[in-house]
Amino acid sequence: MAASASSTMLLSSKSSRASLSWKNQLASTSAFRVSGVTLPRRSLRQCPRFIIFSMDAKPTVLVAEKLGEAGLKLLKEFANVDCSYNLSPEELCTKISLCDALVVRSGTKVTREIFESSGGRLKVVGRAGVGIDNVDLAAATEHGCLVVNAPTANTVAAAEHGIALLTAMARNVAQADASVKAGKWLRNKYVGVSLVGKTLAVMGFGKVGSEVARRAKGLGMHVIAHDPYAPADRARAIGVQLVSFDEALASADFISLHMPLTPATKQILNDETFAKMKKGVRIVNVARGGVIDEEALVRALDAGIVAQAALDVFTVEPPPKDSKLIQHENVTATPHLGASTTEAQEGVAIEVAEAVVGALKGELSATAVNAPMVPAEVLLELKPFVVLAEKLGRLAVQLVAGGSGVKSVKVTYGSARAPDDLDTRLLRAMITKGMIEPISSVFINLVNADFTAKQRGLQISEERLLLDGSPESPVEFIQVQIANVESKFASAISDSGEIRVEGKVKDGVPHLTKVGSFEVDVSLEGSIILCSQVDQPGMIGKVGSVLGEENVNVSFMSVGRVAPRKQAVMAIGVDEQPSKESLKRIGEIPAIQEFVYLGL
Ligand SMILES: NC(=O)C1=CN([C@@H]2O[C@H](COP(=O)(O)OP(=O)(O)OC[C@H]3O[C@@H](n4cnc5c(N)ncnc54)[C@H](O)[C@@H]3O)[C@@H](O)[C@H]2O)C=CC1
Ligand SMILES: O=C(O)C(=O)COP(=O)(O)O
């Protein structure tokens, strides 16, 4: 059952234990779900499952920071859940090798060491919130670990906290409160500034930024925004003008930061940019501490360029007690509370738990951070081609003669679909998987396919061949060519000098339809023997009887030839692997010039 095992285990562990476990789990159900779509059970054999791993027992999820009850409940329905808070980095590294998934908030640094310590077991990191700057995404990707987050459930909470800080800062609420509690009554000292009519620059017009903008307009502020990637019509729809970075700095009375921390946004507010601001500007930060050069902010506060700052986030959290910034009398600080409402925490817990469980079940996640999101409809449509792609990759690489390093692979998709109507990332990942897994110990999945190919110096170029006809089927054929290598089966070399295999999906089943320049037609359900000979009667019978004597079942046979009685390639599909002796006997049939056995 090699074919069914490999097709259920697409992009997954190579362990046969794992595939059996999946089959056992699914055997009792009449339908199963892929990315929210229920498929009939017979689709199982060719259904791509993406992040599957050894599931002989329940998976283990380590929850390393406090998570809402509803999320924990969801996780517990599916997995063993270990809630261990406040682990040291060393403790986390020790525990992680026993965990299939890890759930964190912003307080845990998910470093390269953690992925390395997991020994390949950690397959999902769930971030119960938005910002993933505490997760080493490159390391996650390299280790084939999917990172999912909870991007929507805390948006309103963060926006509300931004507005709370804005208004509290403008009216000195925190400072006045502390002074009243200290027994003082300083009505003149805490005279504030009004918001109405003032210009607020929202930096980062994403989910939180646009909710802040909407609310600030309700307070009578004039709102502008800077975001190089935000669509102008979305801003226009809520009456916000998108402006350049410098224009935002120059015209704002208040600046509210809502961009992610990336190399491009790191310390985007610094001495140079503070100098471009209106004197007396007020700054709110509920995004990430690292977007501000905190020492430069202290200088700007001291110089009166920045009149006040209200900060929920810091470069180092918690910040040192003696931090000049925190102690500054014109700074209002909260301990990263943006997402901390009861409602938001329940929301993110559910959002992340669903994503983690989905990923553990092998579904593609809608909130994947380091893998392409393939919509369910696309996935359904592509599933037989996904199987074809992996098998073509496997065949192609097995045709390469030992010692020829594979460097350059060209994939051609023949399709009647418009060029922008075919998402080939999944197919490319499967070809990569098919090519790399048989010759290495690396497990390839949708997360690490491109990375692994690049790391191994494998260049995969893709080409679309626009065909006439109905675009009903996403792909008519897939062709895989490997350039600049020798083949152990010379007939697999095409007229243009590359190893070439081509396949189609027929009635939902992948078929090999071309080897080199020879047309063949053999179903890719078992394994394949390719023989080359001069076309003549009786060849099928001769090979068939060698296999029959050993009780190897032949599922398909097909002969491709340039012309009658000229050079031909015979493709034979077999259900069982023939013994070495049988293969030797096939090679000894006088008319057979060369042959190769290709496991799928
Ligand atoms: N303090 C807290 O507890 C919370 C903090 N956050 C943080 O708020 C920030 C925004 O979150 P969301 O709105 O959910 O994310 P989002 O992804 O919806 O929005 C971020 C926006 O920033 C924009 N952006 C990227 N680079 C930029 C640049 N160089 N200049 C200006 N804009 C840029 C993006 O185009 C995007 O529109 C993130 O840093 C997130 O981690 C979010 C929730 C709670
Ligand atoms: O979602 C975010 O980006 C946040 O900053 C919230 O962080 P938290 O989950 O409260 O540690």
XYZ file of C-alpha atoms and ligand atoms in Angstrom:
655
model
C 0.000 0.000 0.000
C 2.846 2.360 -0.668
C 0.677 4.655 -2.699
C -1.984 5.211 -0.130
C 0.482 5.635 2.687
C 2.441 8.240 0.830
C -0.604 10.113 -0.293
C -2.065 10.374 3.174
C 1.279 11.486 4.463
C 1.956 14.277 2.047
C 4.190 16.927 3.506
C 4.531 14.913 6.587
C 6.629 12.557 8.545
C 8.084 9.679 6.606
C 7.364 7.280 9.411
C 5.114 4.425 8.421
C 3.958 4.256 12.041
C 2.532 7.706 11.585
C 0.735 6.881 8.392
C -0.777 3.758 9.880
C -1.905 5.748 12.845
C -3.683 8.175 10.567
C -5.344 5.425 8.669
C -6.508 3.844 11.912
C -7.854 7.112 13.181
C -9.730 7.813 10.006
C -10.901 4.286 9.312
C -13.935 4.640 11.504
C -15.171 7.893 10.028
C -17.154 8.288 6.856
C -15.944 11.806 6.159
C -13.084 14.026 7.226
C -12.211 17.670 7.103
C -9.548 19.541 5.227
C -9.319 23.218 6.043
C -12.931 23.413 6.979
C -14.242 21.449 3.995
C -15.790 18.052 4.561
C -14.575 15.510 2.070
C -15.939 12.023 1.524
C -13.699 9.380 3.043
C -12.765 7.879 -0.301
C -10.890 11.119 -1.041
C -8.482 10.196 1.737
C -5.977 8.432 -0.441
C -5.241 11.581 -2.313
C -5.952 14.177 0.262
C -3.010 16.410 1.092
C -2.382 16.669 4.810
C 0.150 19.189 5.708
C 1.609 19.032 9.122
C 1.251 15.499 10.255
C 3.591 13.703 12.520
C 3.776 10.714 14.704
C 0.330 10.580 16.243
C 0.341 7.130 17.792
C -0.707 8.787 21.018
C -2.370 12.125 21.676
C -0.104 15.017 20.806
C 1.312 17.081 23.648
C 0.840 20.830 23.765
C 2.957 22.930 26.089
C 1.181 26.119 27.135
C 3.981 28.343 28.402
C 1.931 31.438 29.305
C -1.492 31.949 30.782
C -4.194 31.172 28.265
C -7.966 31.754 28.495
C -10.031 28.788 29.758
C -12.020 28.369 26.555
C -8.803 27.900 24.589
C -7.418 25.424 27.097
C -10.643 23.444 26.898
C -10.350 23.207 23.117
C -6.741 22.072 23.356
C -7.567 19.467 26.006
C -10.251 17.919 23.815
C -7.553 17.011 21.331
C -4.219 16.870 23.120
C -2.414 16.351 26.400
C -1.942 19.873 27.689
C 0.960 20.814 29.917
C 0.486 24.293 31.407
C 3.917 25.273 32.696
C 4.309 28.996 33.197
C 7.465 30.978 33.986
C 9.867 28.357 32.642
C 13.469 29.475 32.290
C 14.909 29.248 28.756
C 16.835 26.143 29.850
C 13.713 24.489 31.285
C 11.815 25.269 28.117
C 14.575 23.736 25.984
C 14.453 20.583 28.100
C 10.673 20.230 27.983
C 10.271 21.002 24.311
C 11.589 17.674 23.038
C 8.452 16.088 24.533
C 6.040 18.513 22.865
C 4.335 18.629 19.498
C 3.070 22.183 19.931
C 3.934 25.203 22.028
C 1.569 28.044 22.888
C 2.974 31.391 24.024
C 2.103 35.073 24.400
C 4.643 37.884 24.130
C 6.528 36.915 27.268
C 8.319 33.832 25.915
C 11.210 34.059 23.494
C 10.893 31.168 21.080
C 14.506 31.009 20.004
C 16.515 28.905 17.579
C 17.779 26.868 20.563
C 14.215 25.815 21.298
C 13.692 24.478 17.755
C 17.068 22.757 17.886
C 16.298 21.234 21.295
C 12.973 19.882 20.079
C 14.724 17.229 17.991
C 12.199 17.717 15.195
C 9.153 16.948 17.355
C 7.871 20.513 17.679
C 5.618 21.065 14.696
C 3.462 24.045 15.678
C 4.066 27.222 17.630
C 0.872 29.074 18.488
C 1.176 32.739 19.418
C -1.888 33.762 21.437
C -1.825 37.290 20.060
C -0.601 39.257 17.056
C 3.081 40.146 17.293
C 5.418 37.276 16.395
C 8.629 39.223 16.967
C 9.316 36.928 19.960
C 9.425 33.879 17.660
C 12.496 33.140 15.521
C 10.552 32.627 12.323
C 13.593 31.749 10.234
C 14.523 28.984 12.673
C 10.911 27.752 12.768
C 10.799 27.569 8.992
C 14.152 25.821 8.780
C 12.875 23.211 11.223
C 9.616 22.758 9.320
C 7.648 24.136 12.250
C 4.461 25.999 11.479
C 3.873 29.260 13.356
C 0.276 30.379 13.781
C -1.026 33.425 15.593
C -4.317 34.915 16.718
C -4.415 38.019 14.584
C -7.892 39.398 15.168
C -9.232 38.736 18.646
C -7.240 41.417 20.481
C -7.502 44.209 17.902
C -10.227 46.132 19.698
C -8.556 45.694 23.083
C -5.288 47.126 21.749
C -7.099 50.004 20.051
C -9.055 50.778 23.230
C -5.852 50.764 25.236
C -4.279 53.135 22.725
C -7.200 55.523 23.163
C -7.061 55.082 26.942
C -3.374 56.061 26.935
C -3.998 58.964 24.546
C -6.719 60.502 26.686
C -5.064 59.689 30.011
C -1.805 61.257 28.815
C -3.502 64.400 27.518
C -5.162 64.931 30.909
C -2.303 63.679 33.130
C -4.603 61.096 34.682
C -1.867 58.757 35.930
C 0.344 61.485 37.371
C -2.610 63.296 38.972
C -3.900 60.056 40.472
C -0.499 59.317 42.029
C -0.286 62.822 43.451
C -3.788 62.703 45.000
C -2.902 59.365 46.565
C 0.219 61.027 47.942
C -2.031 63.548 49.688
C -1.576 66.432 47.253
C -4.146 68.586 45.438
C -2.285 70.126 42.453
C -5.005 71.548 40.193
C -2.674 73.942 38.363
C 0.115 71.458 37.798
C -2.037 68.969 35.929
C -3.685 71.207 33.382
C -3.962 69.068 30.243
C -4.409 69.593 26.530
C -7.563 69.095 24.504
C -7.851 66.493 21.755
C -10.565 68.044 19.649
C -9.253 69.567 16.447
C -5.738 68.194 17.023
C -3.941 66.115 14.381
C -3.297 62.487 15.209
C -0.842 60.569 13.004
C -1.524 56.839 13.081
C 1.668 55.046 12.082
C 0.713 51.637 10.745
C -2.817 51.583 9.408
C -3.582 47.909 9.939
C -6.185 46.326 12.171
C -5.352 48.184 15.387
C -4.321 51.427 13.654
C -7.578 51.730 11.764
C -9.655 51.046 14.896
C -7.689 53.736 16.731
C -8.290 56.109 13.826
C -12.020 55.430 13.864
C -12.228 56.124 17.592
C -10.034 59.216 17.439
C -12.320 60.683 14.792
C -15.144 60.173 17.250
C -13.187 62.352 19.674
C -13.107 65.127 17.086
C -9.473 64.681 16.076
C -8.105 65.214 12.588
C -6.612 61.826 11.703
C -3.880 61.163 9.180
C -2.017 57.889 8.734
C 1.235 56.602 7.406
C 1.450 53.038 6.122
C 3.353 52.191 2.943
C 1.284 49.064 2.408
C -2.254 50.165 3.328
C -4.792 50.636 0.537
C -5.811 54.297 0.212
C -9.487 53.429 -0.288
C -9.642 51.715 3.129
C -8.288 54.869 4.713
C -10.586 57.082 2.666
C -13.585 54.990 3.736
C -13.110 56.124 7.329
C -12.085 59.650 6.428
C -8.354 59.244 6.988
C -5.720 60.634 4.649
C -2.624 58.505 4.003
C 0.531 60.622 4.057
C 4.285 60.111 3.807
C 6.357 59.335 6.899
C 7.909 62.810 6.991
C 4.568 64.527 6.471
C 3.079 62.544 9.339
C 5.945 63.551 11.633
C 5.821 67.189 10.635
C 2.095 67.718 11.033
C 1.146 65.578 14.038
C 0.216 66.873 17.487
C -0.131 63.246 18.555
C 1.574 60.177 17.088
C 0.228 56.703 17.741
C 2.356 53.719 16.730
C 0.706 50.597 15.291
C 3.215 48.876 13.055
C 4.905 45.519 13.655
C 8.503 45.374 14.838
C 10.532 44.432 11.771
C 14.063 45.266 10.629
C 12.496 48.188 8.729
C 10.587 49.578 11.712
C 13.235 48.969 14.378
C 13.946 52.322 16.105
C 12.034 54.136 13.399
C 11.602 56.914 15.981
C 15.150 58.072 16.752
C 17.118 61.316 17.214
C 16.829 62.136 13.536
C 13.100 61.530 13.275
C 12.284 63.212 16.618
C 13.993 66.297 15.167
C 11.424 66.332 12.346
C 8.447 66.446 14.739
C 6.452 69.453 15.899
C 7.771 70.723 19.218
C 5.485 69.482 21.970
C 4.287 66.359 20.137
C 2.765 63.562 22.244
C 3.486 59.908 21.496
C 1.523 56.738 22.212
C 3.060 53.305 21.727
C 0.987 50.148 22.023
C 2.879 48.412 19.198
C 6.372 47.294 20.201
C 9.011 48.995 22.341
C 11.673 48.336 19.721
C 10.152 50.738 17.195
C 11.412 53.597 19.387
C 15.041 54.318 20.249
C 14.263 54.691 23.950
C 17.381 56.643 24.809
C 16.605 59.092 22.006
C 13.073 59.413 23.395
C 14.447 60.398 26.794
C 16.571 63.077 25.072
C 13.564 64.298 23.088
C 11.467 64.455 26.303
C 14.221 66.347 28.105
C 14.520 68.775 25.193
C 10.767 69.368 25.150
C 10.462 68.120 21.534
C 8.236 65.390 22.902
C 5.933 66.823 25.555
C 4.637 63.467 26.755
C 4.766 59.787 25.937
C 2.370 57.016 26.894
C 3.959 53.606 26.530
C 2.562 50.105 26.886
C 5.527 48.300 25.358
C 9.283 48.414 25.884
C 12.435 47.163 24.221
C 13.116 44.987 27.252
C 10.088 43.746 29.153
C 9.851 44.274 32.029
C 12.069 47.356 31.710
C 14.760 47.918 34.359
C 13.342 49.596 37.485
C 15.741 52.497 37.203
C 14.978 53.111 33.523
C 15.151 56.851 32.899
C 12.306 56.500 30.461
C 9.931 54.872 32.921
C 10.870 57.280 35.670
C 10.408 60.337 33.433
C 7.643 62.517 34.834
C 6.176 63.037 31.368
C 5.876 59.360 30.663
C 2.829 57.241 31.413
C 3.618 53.547 31.423
C 1.546 50.355 31.481
C 2.932 46.789 31.613
C 2.051 45.561 28.091
C -1.680 45.579 28.784
C -2.932 46.248 25.256
C -4.418 42.802 24.778
C -5.321 42.290 28.410
C -9.070 42.447 28.582
C -11.153 39.481 29.654
C -12.869 39.477 26.301
C -9.692 39.671 24.222
C -7.961 36.946 26.215
C -10.866 34.550 25.776
C -10.900 35.471 22.081
C -7.187 34.952 21.426
C -7.209 31.712 23.429
C -9.958 30.282 21.222
C -8.392 31.674 18.044
C -4.982 30.209 18.766
C -6.288 26.896 20.112
C -8.328 26.357 16.939
C -5.299 27.153 14.818
C -3.022 24.823 16.799
C -5.488 21.941 16.813
C -6.143 22.455 13.100
C -2.440 22.375 12.364
C -1.973 19.270 14.507
C -4.749 17.610 12.539
C -2.923 18.425 9.350
C -5.209 21.181 8.151
C -3.834 24.276 6.542
C -4.139 27.174 8.884
C -5.765 30.451 7.967
C -3.452 32.169 10.444
C -0.176 30.577 9.369
C 2.625 33.085 9.633
C 5.424 31.172 7.902
C 3.567 29.094 5.333
C 1.493 30.044 2.338
C -2.183 30.014 3.072
C -3.961 27.908 0.518
C -7.704 28.461 0.572
C -9.819 25.352 1.052
C -11.388 25.560 -2.426
C -7.971 25.762 -4.059
C -6.763 22.892 -1.956
C -9.689 20.693 -2.918
C -9.167 21.429 -6.561
C -5.443 20.804 -6.456
C -5.406 17.651 -4.386
C -4.944 15.074 -7.186
C -2.296 17.308 -8.752
C -0.532 17.544 -5.429
C -0.136 13.755 -5.466
C 1.010 13.870 -9.084
C 3.553 16.582 -8.311
C 5.185 14.594 -5.511
C 5.350 11.433 -7.590
C 6.864 13.208 -10.577
C 9.496 14.687 -8.261
C 10.254 11.213 -6.889
C 10.480 9.684 -10.356
C 12.643 12.457 -11.767
C 15.213 12.316 -8.996
C 15.468 8.528 -9.173
C 16.331 8.790 -12.844
C 19.448 10.837 -12.078
C 22.692 8.860 -12.324
C 24.705 8.675 -9.099
C 27.293 11.387 -8.842
C 25.380 13.976 -10.879
C 24.379 16.672 -8.416
C 20.895 18.010 -9.075
C 21.058 21.783 -9.263
C 18.453 23.000 -11.694
C 14.882 21.838 -12.034
C 12.319 23.306 -14.355
C 8.653 22.674 -13.782
C 6.151 23.403 -16.533
C 2.452 23.527 -15.782
C 0.228 23.154 -18.844
C -3.037 24.885 -17.997
C -5.903 26.655 -19.700
C -6.276 28.873 -16.607
C -5.330 32.540 -16.722
C -1.779 32.953 -15.334
C -2.933 34.593 -12.106
C -5.559 31.910 -11.530
C -3.215 29.065 -10.605
C -1.453 29.014 -7.264
C 1.497 26.662 -7.765
C 3.188 27.027 -4.350
C 1.671 23.805 -3.131
C 2.637 21.898 -6.271
C 6.155 23.273 -6.118
C 6.438 22.220 -2.470
C 5.317 18.707 -3.376
C 7.783 18.380 -6.244
C 10.498 19.538 -3.844
C 9.336 16.983 -1.306
C 9.342 14.246 -3.924
C 12.838 15.168 -5.035
C 14.516 15.723 -1.683
C 12.987 13.161 0.670
C 14.186 10.046 -1.206
C 17.766 11.288 -1.103
C 17.985 12.797 2.368
C 16.768 12.511 5.915
C 14.984 15.859 5.793
C 11.216 15.960 6.108
C 9.739 18.428 3.700
C 6.490 20.220 4.280
C 4.817 23.338 2.997
C 6.659 25.380 5.602
C 10.213 24.385 4.757
C 10.063 23.281 1.110
C 11.419 26.449 -0.503
C 13.928 26.979 2.279
C 15.269 23.422 2.061
C 15.528 23.564 -1.728
C 17.482 26.796 -1.491
C 19.703 25.465 1.248
C 20.596 22.466 -0.894
C 21.368 24.687 -3.873
C 18.376 23.329 -5.771
C 16.976 25.934 -8.122
C 13.381 25.289 -9.073
C 12.049 27.469 -11.857
C 8.442 27.382 -12.907
C 6.824 28.056 -16.240
C 3.204 28.212 -17.283
C 2.167 26.935 -20.687
C -1.141 28.504 -21.571
C -3.292 25.891 -23.310
C -6.456 26.342 -25.347
C -9.526 24.678 -24.003
C -11.640 24.655 -20.904
C -10.061 26.077 -17.764
C -12.218 23.730 -15.695
C -9.253 21.672 -14.557
C -6.544 23.772 -12.897
C -3.720 21.827 -14.562
C -3.657 19.695 -17.724
C -0.159 18.358 -17.216
C 2.918 18.856 -15.065
C 6.361 18.387 -16.533
C 9.524 18.113 -14.433
C 12.897 18.528 -16.124
C 16.306 18.183 -14.510
C 19.071 19.886 -16.452
C 22.804 19.174 -16.642
C 22.722 15.670 -15.211
C 23.251 12.179 -16.534
C 20.497 9.629 -16.277
C 20.668 6.013 -15.229
C 17.998 5.467 -17.889
C 19.273 7.212 -21.004
C 15.860 7.170 -22.691
C 14.608 9.544 -19.993
C 16.746 12.280 -21.520
C 14.607 14.426 -23.781
C 15.577 15.741 -27.205
C 16.713 18.930 -25.519
C 19.089 17.053 -23.175
C 17.288 17.114 -19.788
C 15.765 14.310 -17.771
C 12.089 14.770 -18.393
C 8.977 13.226 -16.856
C 5.481 14.450 -17.436
C 2.185 13.472 -15.909
C -1.535 14.086 -15.948
C -4.454 13.370 -13.682
C -6.967 11.001 -15.246
C -10.215 10.298 -13.376
C -8.611 11.613 -10.233
C -5.585 9.295 -10.540
C -2.087 10.558 -11.372
C -0.547 9.067 -14.500
C 2.926 9.194 -15.953
C 2.439 10.267 -19.556
C 5.914 11.052 -20.809
C 9.439 9.830 -20.165
C 12.143 11.695 -22.065
C 10.591 12.110 -25.507
C 8.466 8.950 -25.255
C 4.731 9.057 -24.668
C 3.629 6.429 -22.146
C 0.583 6.023 -19.960
C 0.896 4.328 -16.624
C -0.958 4.986 -13.416
C 1.265 6.216 -10.607
C -0.319 4.083 -7.921
C 2.332 1.486 -7.275
C 5.908 1.467 -8.522
C 7.239 1.511 -12.044
C 9.660 -0.386 -14.204
C 10.887 1.422 -17.310
C 12.527 -0.611 -20.068
C 13.872 0.574 -23.352
C 14.075 -1.648 -26.404
C 13.530 -1.716 -30.129
C 9.787 -2.045 -30.584
C 8.911 -5.681 -31.450
C 6.161 -8.183 -30.698
C 6.208 -10.231 -27.513
C 8.088 -7.847 -25.228
C 5.161 -7.174 -22.889
C 4.618 -10.920 -22.521
C 8.276 -11.613 -21.754
C 8.545 -9.043 -18.987
C 5.051 -9.847 -17.724
C 5.853 -13.523 -17.345
C 9.029 -12.837 -15.314
C 6.961 -10.711 -12.949
C 4.052 -13.189 -12.937
C 6.342 -16.031 -11.883
C 7.176 -14.064 -8.772
C 3.536 -13.148 -8.199
C 4.222 -9.442 -8.741
C 0.966 -7.891 -9.868
C 1.175 -5.711 -12.979
C -1.311 -2.865 -12.754
C -0.567 -1.043 -16.004
C 1.573 -1.461 -19.098
C 2.197 0.975 -21.832
C 4.635 1.265 -24.727
C 5.748 4.600 -26.145
C 7.698 4.529 -29.385
C 8.967 7.002 -31.918
C 7.633 4.813 -34.771
C 6.585 1.151 -35.202
C 9.576 -1.198 -34.719
C 11.818 1.711 -33.754
C 13.140 2.722 -30.332
C 10.486 2.291 -27.608
C 10.030 2.728 -23.882
C 7.856 0.310 -21.975
C 6.403 1.537 -18.685
C 5.106 -1.153 -16.348
C 3.192 -0.347 -13.178
C 3.674 -2.962 -10.426
C 1.863 -3.323 -7.118
C 4.725 -5.126 -5.358
C 8.450 -4.595 -5.464
C 10.043 -7.297 -7.657
C 13.012 -9.175 -6.206
C 16.527 -8.378 -7.349
C 16.565 -11.719 -9.136
C 13.463 -10.837 -11.184
C 14.866 -7.447 -12.069
C 18.095 -9.117 -13.140
C 16.127 -11.513 -15.364
C 14.281 -8.598 -16.954
C 17.635 -6.950 -17.697
C 18.799 -10.172 -19.325
C 15.947 -10.318 -21.833
C 18.004 -9.911 -25.020
C 15.959 -7.112 -26.633
C 16.010 -4.934 -23.511
C 18.713 -2.313 -23.809
C 18.283 -0.693 -20.393
C 15.790 -0.753 -17.599
C 15.186 0.932 -14.247
C 12.951 0.206 -11.269
C 11.456 3.327 -9.709
C 9.864 3.132 -6.272
C 7.095 5.610 -5.578
N 0.289 46.201 23.220
C -0.354 45.102 22.961
O -0.726 44.348 23.846
C -0.666 44.769 21.555
C 0.202 45.130 20.575
N -0.083 44.827 19.276
C 0.876 45.271 18.284
O 0.260 46.252 17.468
C 0.849 46.235 16.196
C -0.230 46.245 15.136
O -1.055 45.095 15.225
P -2.176 44.829 14.110
O -2.832 46.102 13.768
O -2.998 43.715 14.586
O -1.261 44.372 12.900
P -1.559 44.563 11.357
O -0.638 43.653 10.661
O -3.020 44.464 11.091
O -1.107 46.072 11.065
C 0.208 46.474 10.985
C 0.282 47.535 9.922
O 1.586 48.105 9.959
C 1.931 48.408 8.640
N 3.352 48.619 8.488
C 4.324 47.707 8.252
N 5.500 48.323 8.122
C 5.267 49.643 8.286
C 6.089 50.792 8.255
N 7.402 50.690 8.036
N 5.527 51.995 8.470
C 4.202 52.086 8.689
N 3.372 51.044 8.702
C 3.902 49.834 8.518
C 1.388 47.234 7.850
O 1.231 47.581 6.483
C 0.070 46.993 8.524
O -0.978 47.680 7.876
C 1.756 45.008 16.171
O 3.073 45.421 16.473
C 1.251 44.189 17.300
O 2.231 43.341 17.778
C -1.231 44.190 18.905
C -2.116 43.783 19.847
C -1.893 44.011 21.266
O -0.830 40.510 20.394
C 0.163 41.226 20.569
O 0.928 41.578 19.664
C 0.478 41.664 21.900
O 1.375 42.445 22.065
C -0.233 41.104 23.043
O 0.728 40.504 23.830
P 0.311 39.528 25.035
O -0.362 38.356 24.399
O -0.602 40.306 25.899
O 1.587 39.165 25.705
